[in-house]
Amino acid sequence: MSAAPTASLAVEESADRVVVRLDRPDVRNAIDQQMVTELHEVCATLEADPRILLLTGSGGTFAAGADIGQLRERRRDDALRGINSGLFDRIRRLPMPTIALVEGYALGGGAELAYACDFRIGTPTTRIGNPEPGLGILAAAGGTWRLVELVGEPVAKEILLAGRVLDADEAHALRLLNEVVEPDDLLAAGHRWADRIARQAPLAVRLTKTVFHAPREAHPVIDDIAQAVLFETTDKHERMTAFLERRKEKK
């Protein structure tokens, strides 16, 4: 892997995946404008060269939220720019799957960043919630609608309206976390998930993610078009041929 340090991220790239570490441990990886800008640069890289994204934090914390010092000074026009919501939506739309490695706190914008990922792996220290109304604002970067899709309306309302913070066991029981591992195993667990994804046909994974997130009215046409593309690939022919040969050998 090659590593590229930046002001607020540590980025490691390899052929089929990119590991991005939020690297502001002195402020529990609070998401500021610099980090937003750098994450957009990561997105641009992954849109041009699709790979699996593993997203983690430094210092035993995923991201404790947006940078409150900057957030306090933002006004109406800043909100309308969708600074965090635009970034998180871009992450959700990345061509290949994304995996959030959530150690410690994922609160506010940190939680919404995790919600935007396809998979979330936690540790016993994981705490996830959206305390925005306690600061006089709302979870406007996906929390008010992604969370209900992930955990259902009753729990989402407890988190968004009553300040409930989920611990690791609760989040895992709700499948908000796909897996819970010890902190020392967190990155390795992320790579195990990435390995499972990487064993699939890359274009099939990309198109499956696209079709999965397509609006209801796009189906079944989008399914058929995506399948038509895959039917013409060498990868499909080679993988099915190998399957048939393995089955023949077992007889």
JSON list of C-alpha atoms in Angstrom, two decimals:
[
{"chain": "A", "resi": 1, "resn": "MET", "atom": "CA", "xyz": [0.00, 0.00, 0.00]},
{"chain": "A", "resi": 2, "resn": "SER", "atom": "CA", "xyz": [1.10, 3.55, -0.67]},
{"chain": "A", "resi": 3, "resn": "ALA", "atom": "CA", "xyz": [0.37, 6.18, 1.98]},
{"chain": "A", "resi": 4, "resn": "ALA", "atom": "CA", "xyz": [-0.37, 9.84, 1.37]},
{"chain": "A", "resi": 5, "resn": "PRO", "atom": "CA", "xyz": [-0.63, 12.12, 4.45]},
{"chain": "A", "resi": 6, "resn": "THR", "atom": "CA", "xyz": [-2.80, 15.23, 4.26]},
{"chain": "A", "resi": 7, "resn": "ALA", "atom": "CA", "xyz": [-3.85, 17.91, 6.71]},
{"chain": "A", "resi": 8, "resn": "SER", "atom": "CA", "xyz": [-6.72, 15.95, 8.24]},
{"chain": "A", "resi": 9, "resn": "LEU", "atom": "CA", "xyz": [-6.65, 12.50, 6.60]},
{"chain": "A", "resi": 10, "resn": "ALA", "atom": "CA", "xyz": [-4.19, 9.63, 6.29]},
{"chain": "A", "resi": 11, "resn": "VAL", "atom": "CA", "xyz": [-4.77, 7.80, 3.01]},
{"chain": "A", "resi": 12, "resn": "GLU", "atom": "CA", "xyz": [-3.38, 4.39, 2.03]},
{"chain": "A", "resi": 13, "resn": "GLU", "atom": "CA", "xyz": [-4.01, 3.13, -1.49]},
{"chain": "A", "resi": 14, "resn": "SER", "atom": "CA", "xyz": [-3.70, -0.34, -2.99]},
{"chain": "A", "resi": 15, "resn": "ALA", "atom": "CA", "xyz": [-4.95, -1.97, -6.17]},
{"chain": "A", "resi": 16, "resn": "ASP", "atom": "CA", "xyz": [-8.47, -2.83, -5.00]},
{"chain": "A", "resi": 17, "resn": "ARG", "atom": "CA", "xyz": [-9.04, -0.65, -1.91]},
{"chain": "A", "resi": 18, "resn": "VAL", "atom": "CA", "xyz": [-8.29, 2.65, -0.22]},
{"chain": "A", "resi": 19, "resn": "VAL", "atom": "CA", "xyz": [-8.02, 3.08, 3.55]},
{"chain": "A", "resi": 20, "resn": "VAL", "atom": "CA", "xyz": [-8.83, 6.59, 4.78]},
{"chain": "A", "resi": 21, "resn": "ARG", "atom": "CA", "xyz": [-8.20, 7.52, 8.40]},
{"chain": "A", "resi": 22, "resn": "LEU", "atom": "CA", "xyz": [-9.80, 10.66, 9.83]},
{"chain": "A", "resi": 23, "resn": "ASP", "atom": "CA", "xyz": [-6.75, 12.15, 11.52]},
{"chain": "A", "resi": 24, "resn": "ARG", "atom": "CA", "xyz": [-7.66, 14.96, 13.91]},
{"chain": "A", "resi": 25, "resn": "PRO", "atom": "CA", "xyz": [-7.36, 13.01, 17.18]},
{"chain": "A", "resi": 26, "resn": "ASP", "atom": "CA", "xyz": [-6.86, 16.14, 19.29]},
{"chain": "A", "resi": 27, "resn": "VAL", "atom": "CA", "xyz": [-10.50, 17.10, 18.54]},
{"chain": "A", "resi": 28, "resn": "ARG", "atom": "CA", "xyz": [-11.82, 13.53, 18.31]},
{"chain": "A", "resi": 29, "resn": "ASN", "atom": "CA", "xyz": [-11.74, 13.73, 14.49]},
{"chain": "A", "resi": 30, "resn": "ALA", "atom": "CA", "xyz": [-14.33, 16.50, 14.33]},
{"chain": "A", "resi": 31, "resn": "ILE", "atom": "CA", "xyz": [-15.34, 17.09, 10.72]},
{"chain": "A", "resi": 32, "resn": "ASP", "atom": "CA", "xyz": [-14.25, 20.55, 9.63]},
{"chain": "A", "resi": 33, "resn": "GLN", "atom": "CA", "xyz": [-14.17, 22.25, 6.24]},
{"chain": "A", "resi": 34, "resn": "GLN", "atom": "CA", "xyz": [-10.62, 21.03, 5.53]},
{"chain": "A", "resi": 35, "resn": "MET", "atom": "CA", "xyz": [-11.64, 17.42, 6.14]},
{"chain": "A", "resi": 36, "resn": "VAL", "atom": "CA", "xyz": [-14.71, 17.86, 3.92]},
{"chain": "A", "resi": 37, "resn": "THR", "atom": "CA", "xyz": [-12.50, 19.21, 1.14]},
{"chain": "A", "resi": 38, "resn": "GLU", "atom": "CA", "xyz": [-10.04, 16.34, 1.46]},
{"chain": "A", "resi": 39, "resn": "LEU", "atom": "CA", "xyz": [-12.81, 13.72, 1.53]},
{"chain": "A", "resi": 40, "resn": "HIS", "atom": "CA", "xyz": [-14.17, 15.20, -1.69]},
{"chain": "A", "resi": 41, "resn": "GLU", "atom": "CA", "xyz": [-10.71, 14.65, -3.18]},
{"chain": "A", "resi": 42, "resn": "VAL", "atom": "CA", "xyz": [-10.85, 11.00, -2.06]},
{"chain": "A", "resi": 43, "resn": "CYS", "atom": "CA", "xyz": [-14.26, 10.67, -3.70]},
{"chain": "A", "resi": 44, "resn": "ALA", "atom": "CA", "xyz": [-12.93, 12.10, -6.95]},
{"chain": "A", "resi": 45, "resn": "THR", "atom": "CA", "xyz": [-10.13, 9.53, -6.90]},
{"chain": "A", "resi": 46, "resn": "LEU", "atom": "CA", "xyz": [-12.55, 6.64, -6.28]},
{"chain": "A", "resi": 47, "resn": "GLU", "atom": "CA", "xyz": [-14.98, 7.83, -8.94]},
{"chain": "A", "resi": 48, "resn": "ALA", "atom": "CA", "xyz": [-12.16, 7.87, -11.50]},
{"chain": "A", "resi": 49, "resn": "ASP", "atom": "CA", "xyz": [-10.63, 4.60, -10.29]},
{"chain": "A", "resi": 50, "resn": "PRO", "atom": "CA", "xyz": [-13.35, 2.61, -8.46]},
{"chain": "A", "resi": 51, "resn": "ARG", "atom": "CA", "xyz": [-12.09, 0.72, -5.42]},
{"chain": "A", "resi": 52, "resn": "ILE", "atom": "CA", "xyz": [-13.44, -0.34, -2.04]},
{"chain": "A", "resi": 53, "resn": "LEU", "atom": "CA", "xyz": [-13.25, 2.38, 0.62]},
{"chain": "A", "resi": 54, "resn": "LEU", "atom": "CA", "xyz": [-12.43, 1.64, 4.28]},
{"chain": "A", "resi": 55, "resn": "LEU", "atom": "CA", "xyz": [-13.06, 4.67, 6.48]},
{"chain": "A", "resi": 56, "resn": "THR", "atom": "CA", "xyz": [-11.78, 4.82, 10.05]},
{"chain": "A", "resi": 57, "resn": "GLY", "atom": "CA", "xyz": [-10.66, 7.28, 12.72]},
{"chain": "A", "resi": 58, "resn": "SER", "atom": "CA", "xyz": [-7.57, 8.04, 14.81]},
{"chain": "A", "resi": 59, "resn": "GLY", "atom": "CA", "xyz": [-7.16, 7.96, 18.56]},
{"chain": "A", "resi": 60, "resn": "GLY", "atom": "CA", "xyz": [-9.91, 5.48, 19.40]},
{"chain": "A", "resi": 61, "resn": "THR", "atom": "CA", "xyz": [-12.69, 7.63, 17.93]},
{"chain": "A", "resi": 62, "resn": "PHE", "atom": "CA", "xyz": [-14.44, 7.49, 14.56]},
{"chain": "A", "resi": 63, "resn": "ALA", "atom": "CA", "xyz": [-15.74, 11.07, 14.50]},
{"chain": "A", "resi": 64, "resn": "ALA", "atom": "CA", "xyz": [-17.35, 12.86, 17.43]},
{"chain": "A", "resi": 65, "resn": "GLY", "atom": "CA", "xyz": [-19.30, 15.14, 15.08]},
{"chain": "A", "resi": 66, "resn": "ALA", "atom": "CA", "xyz": [-18.91, 18.29, 13.06]},
{"chain": "A", "resi": 67, "resn": "ASP", "atom": "CA", "xyz": [-16.46, 20.93, 14.23]},
{"chain": "A", "resi": 68, "resn": "ILE", "atom": "CA", "xyz": [-18.65, 22.93, 16.63]},
{"chain": "A", "resi": 69, "resn": "GLY", "atom": "CA", "xyz": [-16.47, 26.02, 16.39]},
{"chain": "A", "resi": 70, "resn": "GLN", "atom": "CA", "xyz": [-17.06, 26.21, 12.65]},
{"chain": "A", "resi": 71, "resn": "LEU", "atom": "CA", "xyz": [-20.66, 25.04, 12.93]},
{"chain": "A", "resi": 72, "resn": "ARG", "atom": "CA", "xyz": [-21.54, 27.82, 15.37]},
{"chain": "A", "resi": 73, "resn": "GLU", "atom": "CA", "xyz": [-20.51, 30.44, 12.82]},
{"chain": "A", "resi": 74, "resn": "ARG", "atom": "CA", "xyz": [-22.41, 28.96, 9.87]},
{"chain": "A", "resi": 75, "resn": "ARG", "atom": "CA", "xyz": [-25.48, 30.82, 8.67]},
{"chain": "A", "resi": 76, "resn": "ARG", "atom": "CA", "xyz": [-28.45, 30.20, 6.39]},
{"chain": "A", "resi": 77, "resn": "ASP", "atom": "CA", "xyz": [-26.48, 30.22, 3.13]},
{"chain": "A", "resi": 78, "resn": "ASP", "atom": "CA", "xyz": [-23.95, 27.76, 4.54]},
{"chain": "A", "resi": 79, "resn": "ALA", "atom": "CA", "xyz": [-26.78, 25.35, 5.38]},
{"chain": "A", "resi": 80, "resn": "LEU", "atom": "CA", "xyz": [-28.20, 25.72, 1.88]},
{"chain": "A", "resi": 81, "resn": "ARG", "atom": "CA", "xyz": [-24.80, 24.80, 0.43]},
{"chain": "A", "resi": 82, "resn": "GLY", "atom": "CA", "xyz": [-25.17, 21.34, 1.98]},
{"chain": "A", "resi": 83, "resn": "ILE", "atom": "CA", "xyz": [-21.55, 21.19, 3.10]},
{"chain": "A", "resi": 84, "resn": "ASN", "atom": "CA", "xyz": [-21.78, 17.83, 4.90]},
{"chain": "A", "resi": 85, "resn": "SER", "atom": "CA", "xyz": [-24.90, 16.47, 3.23]},
{"chain": "A", "resi": 86, "resn": "GLY", "atom": "CA", "xyz": [-23.39, 16.88, -0.23]},
{"chain": "A", "resi": 87, "resn": "LEU", "atom": "CA", "xyz": [-20.23, 15.07, 0.81]},
{"chain": "A", "resi": 88, "resn": "PHE", "atom": "CA", "xyz": [-22.01, 12.20, 2.53]},
{"chain": "A", "resi": 89, "resn": "ASP", "atom": "CA", "xyz": [-24.33, 11.73, -0.44]},
{"chain": "A", "resi": 90, "resn": "ARG", "atom": "CA", "xyz": [-21.29, 11.58, -2.70]},
{"chain": "A", "resi": 91, "resn": "ILE", "atom": "CA", "xyz": [-19.76, 8.90, -0.45]},
{"chain": "A", "resi": 92, "resn": "ARG", "atom": "CA", "xyz": [-23.00, 6.92, -0.55]},
{"chain": "A", "resi": 93, "resn": "ARG", "atom": "CA", "xyz": [-22.93, 7.06, -4.35]},
{"chain": "A", "resi": 94, "resn": "LEU", "atom": "CA", "xyz": [-19.34, 5.87, -4.77]},
{"chain": "A", "resi": 95, "resn": "PRO", "atom": "CA", "xyz": [-19.14, 3.07, -7.36]},
{"chain": "A", "resi": 96, "resn": "MET", "atom": "CA", "xyz": [-17.72, 0.38, -5.06]},
{"chain": "A", "resi": 97, "resn": "PRO", "atom": "CA", "xyz": [-18.82, -0.51, -1.51]},
{"chain": "A", "resi": 98, "resn": "THR", "atom": "CA", "xyz": [-17.75, 1.56, 1.47]},
{"chain": "A", "resi": 99, "resn": "ILE", "atom": "CA", "xyz": [-16.97, 0.24, 4.95]},
{"chain": "A", "resi": 100, "resn": "ALA", "atom": "CA", "xyz": [-16.99, 2.40, 8.09]},
{"chain": "A", "resi": 101, "resn": "LEU", "atom": "CA", "xyz": [-14.79, 1.15, 10.94]},
{"chain": "A", "resi": 102, "resn": "VAL", "atom": "CA", "xyz": [-16.51, 2.74, 13.91]},
{"chain": "A", "resi": 103, "resn": "GLU", "atom": "CA", "xyz": [-14.48, 2.76, 17.11]},
{"chain": "A", "resi": 104, "resn": "GLY", "atom": "CA", "xyz": [-15.60, 4.95, 19.98]},
{"chain": "A", "resi": 105, "resn": "TYR", "atom": "CA", "xyz": [-17.88, 7.88, 19.28]},
{"chain": "A", "resi": 106, "resn": "ALA", "atom": "CA", "xyz": [-19.76, 8.41, 16.03]},
{"chain": "A", "resi": 107, "resn": "LEU", "atom": "CA", "xyz": [-22.00, 11.32, 16.91]},
{"chain": "A", "resi": 108, "resn": "GLY", "atom": "CA", "xyz": [-23.80, 13.94, 14.86]},
{"chain": "A", "resi": 109, "resn": "GLY", "atom": "CA", "xyz": [-22.00, 14.34, 11.56]},
{"chain": "A", "resi": 110, "resn": "GLY", "atom": "CA", "xyz": [-19.77, 11.41, 12.48]},
{"chain": "A", "resi": 111, "resn": "ALA", "atom": "CA", "xyz": [-22.83, 9.17, 12.77]},
{"chain": "A", "resi": 112, "resn": "GLU", "atom": "CA", "xyz": [-24.22, 10.51, 9.50]},
{"chain": "A", "resi": 113, "resn": "LEU", "atom": "CA", "xyz": [-20.92, 9.74, 7.79]},
{"chain": "A", "resi": 114, "resn": "ALA", "atom": "CA", "xyz": [-21.18, 6.16, 9.04]},
{"chain": "A", "resi": 115, "resn": "TYR", "atom": "CA", "xyz": [-24.82, 5.92, 7.91]},
{"chain": "A", "resi": 116, "resn": "ALA", "atom": "CA", "xyz": [-23.72, 6.88, 4.38]},
{"chain": "A", "resi": 117, "resn": "CYS", "atom": "CA", "xyz": [-21.44, 3.83, 4.16]},
{"chain": "A", "resi": 118, "resn": "ASP", "atom": "CA", "xyz": [-22.61, 0.43, 2.93]},
{"chain": "A", "resi": 119, "resn": "PHE", "atom": "CA", "xyz": [-21.22, -1.50, 5.92]},
{"chain": "A", "resi": 120, "resn": "ARG", "atom": "CA", "xyz": [-20.33, -0.55, 9.49]},
{"chain": "A", "resi": 121, "resn": "ILE", "atom": "CA", "xyz": [-18.06, -2.52, 11.81]},
{"chain": "A", "resi": 122, "resn": "GLY", "atom": "CA", "xyz": [-17.78, -1.50, 15.45]},
{"chain": "A", "resi": 123, "resn": "THR", "atom": "CA", "xyz": [-15.99, -2.30, 18.69]},
{"chain": "A", "resi": 124, "resn": "PRO", "atom": "CA", "xyz": [-17.33, -2.64, 22.26]},
{"chain": "A", "resi": 125, "resn": "THR", "atom": "CA", "xyz": [-16.55, 1.08, 22.69]},
{"chain": "A", "resi": 126, "resn": "THR", "atom": "CA", "xyz": [-18.78, 2.20, 19.81]},
{"chain": "A", "resi": 127, "resn": "ARG", "atom": "CA", "xyz": [-21.40, 4.82, 20.61]},
{"chain": "A", "resi": 128, "resn": "ILE", "atom": "CA", "xyz": [-23.68, 6.13, 17.83]},
{"chain": "A", "resi": 129, "resn": "GLY", "atom": "CA", "xyz": [-26.19, 8.95, 18.06]},
{"chain": "A", "resi": 130, "resn": "ASN", "atom": "CA", "xyz": [-27.44, 12.29, 16.82]},
{"chain": "A", "resi": 131, "resn": "PRO", "atom": "CA", "xyz": [-27.50, 14.92, 19.58]},
{"chain": "A", "resi": 132, "resn": "GLU", "atom": "CA", "xyz": [-28.03, 17.84, 17.17]},
{"chain": "A", "resi": 133, "resn": "PRO", "atom": "CA", "xyz": [-31.31, 19.13, 18.69]},
{"chain": "A", "resi": 134, "resn": "GLY", "atom": "CA", "xyz": [-29.43, 19.61, 21.96]},
{"chain": "A", "resi": 135, "resn": "LEU", "atom": "CA", "xyz": [-27.32, 22.14, 20.07]},
{"chain": "A", "resi": 136, "resn": "GLY", "atom": "CA", "xyz": [-30.32, 23.85, 18.51]},
{"chain": "A", "resi": 137, "resn": "ILE", "atom": "CA", "xyz": [-30.02, 22.24, 15.05]},
{"chain": "A", "resi": 138, "resn": "LEU", "atom": "CA", "xyz": [-31.09, 19.02, 13.34]},
{"chain": "A", "resi": 139, "resn": "ALA", "atom": "CA", "xyz": [-29.31, 16.06, 11.76]},
{"chain": "A", "resi": 140, "resn": "ALA", "atom": "CA", "xyz": [-29.43, 17.55, 8.27]},
{"chain": "A", "resi": 141, "resn": "ALA", "atom": "CA", "xyz": [-26.70, 15.47, 6.60]},
{"chain": "A", "resi": 142, "resn": "GLY", "atom": "CA", "xyz": [-28.78, 12.33, 6.15]},
{"chain": "A", "resi": 143, "resn": "GLY", "atom": "CA", "xyz": [-29.70, 11.42, 9.71]},
{"chain": "A", "resi": 144, "resn": "THR", "atom": "CA", "xyz": [-33.37, 12.35, 9.45]},
{"chain": "A", "resi": 145, "resn": "TRP", "atom": "CA", "xyz": [-33.98, 9.94, 6.55]},
{"chain": "A", "resi": 146, "resn": "ARG", "atom": "CA", "xyz": [-31.09, 7.46, 6.30]},
{"chain": "A", "resi": 147, "resn": "LEU", "atom": "CA", "xyz": [-31.42, 6.42, 9.92]},
{"chain": "A", "resi": 148, "resn": "VAL", "atom": "CA", "xyz": [-35.06, 5.39, 9.61]},
{"chain": "A", "resi": 149, "resn": "GLU", "atom": "CA", "xyz": [-34.12, 3.23, 6.61]},
{"chain": "A", "resi": 150, "resn": "LEU", "atom": "CA", "xyz": [-31.42, 1.56, 8.69]},
{"chain": "A", "resi": 151, "resn": "VAL", "atom": "CA", "xyz": [-33.09, 1.00, 12.08]},
{"chain": "A", "resi": 152, "resn": "GLY", "atom": "CA", "xyz": [-36.81, 1.75, 11.61]},
{"chain": "A", "resi": 153, "resn": "GLU", "atom": "CA", "xyz": [-38.98, 4.64, 12.71]},
{"chain": "A", "resi": 154, "resn": "PRO", "atom": "CA", "xyz": [-39.36, 3.96, 16.47]},
{"chain": "A", "resi": 155, "resn": "VAL", "atom": "CA", "xyz": [-35.63, 3.72, 17.20]},
{"chain": "A", "resi": 156, "resn": "ALA", "atom": "CA", "xyz": [-34.78, 6.51, 14.76]},
{"chain": "A", "resi": 157, "resn": "LYS", "atom": "CA", "xyz": [-37.15, 8.84, 16.63]},
{"chain": "A", "resi": 158, "resn": "GLU", "atom": "CA", "xyz": [-35.58, 7.89, 19.96]},
{"chain": "A", "resi": 159, "resn": "ILE", "atom": "CA", "xyz": [-32.17, 8.84, 18.58]},
{"chain": "A", "resi": 160, "resn": "LEU", "atom": "CA", "xyz": [-33.19, 11.96, 16.65]},
{"chain": "A", "resi": 161, "resn": "LEU", "atom": "CA", "xyz": [-35.82, 13.41, 18.99]},
{"chain": "A", "resi": 162, "resn": "ALA", "atom": "CA", "xyz": [-34.89, 12.15, 22.45]},
{"chain": "A", "resi": 163, "resn": "GLY", "atom": "CA", "xyz": [-31.11, 12.00, 22.25]},
{"chain": "A", "resi": 164, "resn": "ARG", "atom": "CA", "xyz": [-30.71, 8.24, 22.62]},
{"chain": "A", "resi": 165, "resn": "VAL", "atom": "CA", "xyz": [-27.15, 7.04, 21.96]},
{"chain": "A", "resi": 166, "resn": "LEU", "atom": "CA", "xyz": [-26.77, 3.41, 20.91]},
{"chain": "A", "resi": 167, "resn": "ASP", "atom": "CA", "xyz": [-23.99, 1.30, 22.35]},
{"chain": "A", "resi": 168, "resn": "ALA", "atom": "CA", "xyz": [-22.29, -1.42, 20.32]},
{"chain": "A", "resi": 169, "resn": "ASP", "atom": "CA", "xyz": [-24.60, -4.26, 21.39]},
{"chain": "A", "resi": 170, "resn": "GLU", "atom": "CA", "xyz": [-27.73, -2.25, 20.63]},
{"chain": "A", "resi": 171, "resn": "ALA", "atom": "CA", "xyz": [-26.41, -1.10, 17.26]},
{"chain": "A", "resi": 172, "resn": "HIS", "atom": "CA", "xyz": [-25.41, -4.66, 16.35]},
{"chain": "A", "resi": 173, "resn": "ALA", "atom": "CA", "xyz": [-28.79, -6.06, 17.38]},
{"chain": "A", "resi": 174, "resn": "LEU", "atom": "CA", "xyz": [-30.41, -3.50, 15.05]},
{"chain": "A", "resi": 175, "resn": "ARG", "atom": "CA", "xyz": [-27.89, -4.38, 12.30]},
{"chain": "A", "resi": 176, "resn": "LEU", "atom": "CA", "xyz": [-26.72, -0.80, 12.24]},
{"chain": "A", "resi": 177, "resn": "LEU", "atom": "CA", "xyz": [-23.37, -2.46, 12.91]},
{"chain": "A", "resi": 178, "resn": "ASN", "atom": "CA", "xyz": [-22.72, -5.50, 10.73]},
{"chain": "A", "resi": 179, "resn": "GLU", "atom": "CA", "xyz": [-20.11, -6.84, 13.13]},
{"chain": "A", "resi": 180, "resn": "VAL", "atom": "CA", "xyz": [-18.49, -6.00, 16.47]},
{"chain": "A", "resi": 181, "resn": "VAL", "atom": "CA", "xyz": [-14.82, -6.86, 17.04]},
{"chain": "A", "resi": 182, "resn": "GLU", "atom": "CA", "xyz": [-12.12, -5.94, 19.52]},
{"chain": "A", "resi": 183, "resn": "PRO", "atom": "CA", "xyz": [-10.35, -2.64, 18.80]},
{"chain": "A", "resi": 184, "resn": "ASP", "atom": "CA", "xyz": [-7.08, -4.33, 17.88]},
{"chain": "A", "resi": 185, "resn": "ASP", "atom": "CA", "xyz": [-8.92, -6.36, 15.23]},
{"chain": "A", "resi": 186, "resn": "LEU", "atom": "CA", "xyz": [-10.94, -3.51, 13.73]},
{"chain": "A", "resi": 187, "resn": "LEU", "atom": "CA", "xyz": [-8.79, -2.72, 10.70]},
{"chain": "A", "resi": 188, "resn": "ALA", "atom": "CA", "xyz": [-8.19, -6.42, 10.01]},
{"chain": "A", "resi": 189, "resn": "ALA", "atom": "CA", "xyz": [-11.96, -7.01, 10.16]},
{"chain": "A", "resi": 190, "resn": "GLY", "atom": "CA", "xyz": [-12.45, -4.22, 7.64]},
{"chain": "A", "resi": 191, "resn": "HIS", "atom": "CA", "xyz": [-9.94, -5.86, 5.33]},
{"chain": "A", "resi": 192, "resn": "ARG", "atom": "CA", "xyz": [-11.71, -9.21, 5.73]},
{"chain": "A", "resi": 193, "resn": "TRP", "atom": "CA", "xyz": [-14.94, -7.60, 4.55]},
{"chain": "A", "resi": 194, "resn": "ALA", "atom": "CA", "xyz": [-13.07, -5.91, 1.71]},
{"chain": "A", "resi": 195, "resn": "ASP", "atom": "CA", "xyz": [-11.53, -9.28, 0.77]},
{"chain": "A", "resi": 196, "resn": "ARG", "atom": "CA", "xyz": [-15.01, -10.83, 0.55]},
{"chain": "A", "resi": 197, "resn": "ILE", "atom": "CA", "xyz": [-16.17, -8.02, -1.70]},
{"chain": "A", "resi": 198, "resn": "ALA", "atom": "CA", "xyz": [-13.00, -8.16, -3.79]},
{"chain": "A", "resi": 199, "resn": "ARG", "atom": "CA", "xyz": [-13.59, -11.85, -4.56]},
{"chain": "A", "resi": 200, "resn": "GLN", "atom": "CA", "xyz": [-16.74, -10.91, -6.46]},
{"chain": "A", "resi": 201, "resn": "ALA", "atom": "CA", "xyz": [-16.69, -9.68, -10.05]},
{"chain": "A", "resi": 202, "resn": "PRO", "atom": "CA", "xyz": [-15.91, -5.95, -9.72]},
{"chain": "A", "resi": 203, "resn": "LEU", "atom": "CA", "xyz": [-18.33, -4.74, -12.38]},
{"chain": "A", "resi": 204, "resn": "ALA", "atom": "CA", "xyz": [-21.07, -6.99, -11.01]},
{"chain": "A", "resi": 205, "resn": "VAL", "atom": "CA", "xyz": [-20.56, -5.43, -7.57]},
{"chain": "A", "resi": 206, "resn": "ARG", "atom": "CA", "xyz": [-20.65, -1.90, -9.00]},
{"chain": "A", "resi": 207, "resn": "LEU", "atom": "CA", "xyz": [-23.82, -2.49, -10.98]},
{"chain": "A", "resi": 208, "resn": "THR", "atom": "CA", "xyz": [-25.50, -4.33, -8.11]},
{"chain": "A", "resi": 209, "resn": "LYS", "atom": "CA", "xyz": [-24.88, -1.33, -5.84]},
{"chain": "A", "resi": 210, "resn": "THR", "atom": "CA", "xyz": [-26.24, 1.02, -8.50]},
{"chain": "A", "resi": 211, "resn": "VAL", "atom": "CA", "xyz": [-29.36, -1.07, -9.05]},
{"chain": "A", "resi": 212, "resn": "PHE", "atom": "CA", "xyz": [-29.86, -1.52, -5.29]},
{"chain": "A", "resi": 213, "resn": "HIS", "atom": "CA", "xyz": [-30.02, 2.24, -4.75]},
{"chain": "A", "resi": 214, "resn": "ALA", "atom": "CA", "xyz": [-32.09, 3.04, -7.85]},
{"chain": "A", "resi": 215, "resn": "PRO", "atom": "CA", "xyz": [-35.56, 4.50, -7.20]},
{"chain": "A", "resi": 216, "resn": "ARG", "atom": "CA", "xyz": [-38.45, 2.05, -7.27]},
{"chain": "A", "resi": 217, "resn": "GLU", "atom": "CA", "xyz": [-39.81, 3.41, -10.55]},
{"chain": "A", "resi": 218, "resn": "ALA", "atom": "CA", "xyz": [-36.51, 2.56, -12.30]},
{"chain": "A", "resi": 219, "resn": "HIS", "atom": "CA", "xyz": [-37.12, -1.17, -11.80]},
{"chain": "A", "resi": 220, "resn": "PRO", "atom": "CA", "xyz": [-37.20, -3.59, -13.56]},
{"chain": "A", "resi": 221, "resn": "VAL", "atom": "CA", "xyz": [-35.78, -1.73, -16.55]},
{"chain": "A", "resi": 222, "resn": "ILE", "atom": "CA", "xyz": [-32.52, -0.81, -14.82]},
{"chain": "A", "resi": 223, "resn": "ASP", "atom": "CA", "xyz": [-32.08, -4.42, -13.65]},
{"chain": "A", "resi": 224, "resn": "ASP", "atom": "CA", "xyz": [-32.41, -5.72, -17.20]},
{"chain": "A", "resi": 225, "resn": "ILE", "atom": "CA", "xyz": [-30.01, -3.15, -18.64]},
{"chain": "A", "resi": 226, "resn": "ALA", "atom": "CA", "xyz": [-27.40, -3.86, -15.97]},
{"chain": "A", "resi": 227, "resn": "GLN", "atom": "CA", "xyz": [-27.75, -7.59, -16.53]},
{"chain": "A", "resi": 228, "resn": "ALA", "atom": "CA", "xyz": [-27.40, -7.10, -20.29]},
{"chain": "A", "resi": 229, "resn": "VAL", "atom": "CA", "xyz": [-24.08, -5.33, -19.71]},
{"chain": "A", "resi": 230, "resn": "LEU", "atom": "CA", "xyz": [-22.84, -8.11, -17.43]},
{"chain": "A", "resi": 231, "resn": "PHE", "atom": "CA", "xyz": [-23.92, -10.87, -19.83]},
{"chain": "A", "resi": 232, "resn": "GLU", "atom": "CA", "xyz": [-21.43, -9.49, -22.37]},
{"chain": "A", "resi": 233, "resn": "THR", "atom": "CA", "xyz": [-18.40, -9.48, -20.04]},
{"chain": "A", "resi": 234, "resn": "THR", "atom": "CA", "xyz": [-15.47, -11.87, -20.18]},
{"chain": "A", "resi": 235, "resn": "ASP", "atom": "CA", "xyz": [-15.58, -12.07, -16.39]},
{"chain": "A", "resi": 236, "resn": "LYS", "atom": "CA", "xyz": [-19.09, -13.55, -16.47]},
{"chain": "A", "resi": 237, "resn": "HIS", "atom": "CA", "xyz": [-18.13, -16.17, -19.05]},
{"chain": "A", "resi": 238, "resn": "GLU", "atom": "CA", "xyz": [-14.91, -17.16, -17.27]},
{"chain": "A", "resi": 239, "resn": "ARG", "atom": "CA", "xyz": [-16.51, -17.37, -13.82]},
{"chain": "A", "resi": 240, "resn": "MET", "atom": "CA", "xyz": [-19.44, -19.47, -15.06]},
{"chain": "A", "resi": 241, "resn": "THR", "atom": "CA", "xyz": [-17.11, -21.74, -17.02]},
{"chain": "A", "resi": 242, "resn": "ALA", "atom": "CA", "xyz": [-14.99, -22.28, -13.91]},
{"chain": "A", "resi": 243, "resn": "PHE", "atom": "CA", "xyz": [-18.13, -23.05, -11.89]},
{"chain": "A", "resi": 244, "resn": "LEU", "atom": "CA", "xyz": [-19.30, -25.65, -14.39]},
{"chain": "A", "resi": 245, "resn": "GLU", "atom": "CA", "xyz": [-15.85, -27.24, -14.52]},
{"chain": "A", "resi": 246, "resn": "ARG", "atom": "CA", "xyz": [-15.66, -27.49, -10.72]},
{"chain": "A", "resi": 247, "resn": "ARG", "atom": "CA", "xyz": [-19.09, -29.12, -10.63]},
{"chain": "A", "resi": 248, "resn": "LYS", "atom": "CA", "xyz": [-18.03, -31.60, -13.32]},
{"chain": "A", "resi": 249, "resn": "GLU", "atom": "CA", "xyz": [-14.92, -32.53, -11.31]},
{"chain": "A", "resi": 250, "resn": "LYS", "atom": "CA", "xyz": [-17.04, -33.30, -8.24]},
{"chain": "A", "resi": 251, "resn": "LYS", "atom": "CA", "xyz": [-19.18, -35.87, -10.09]}
]
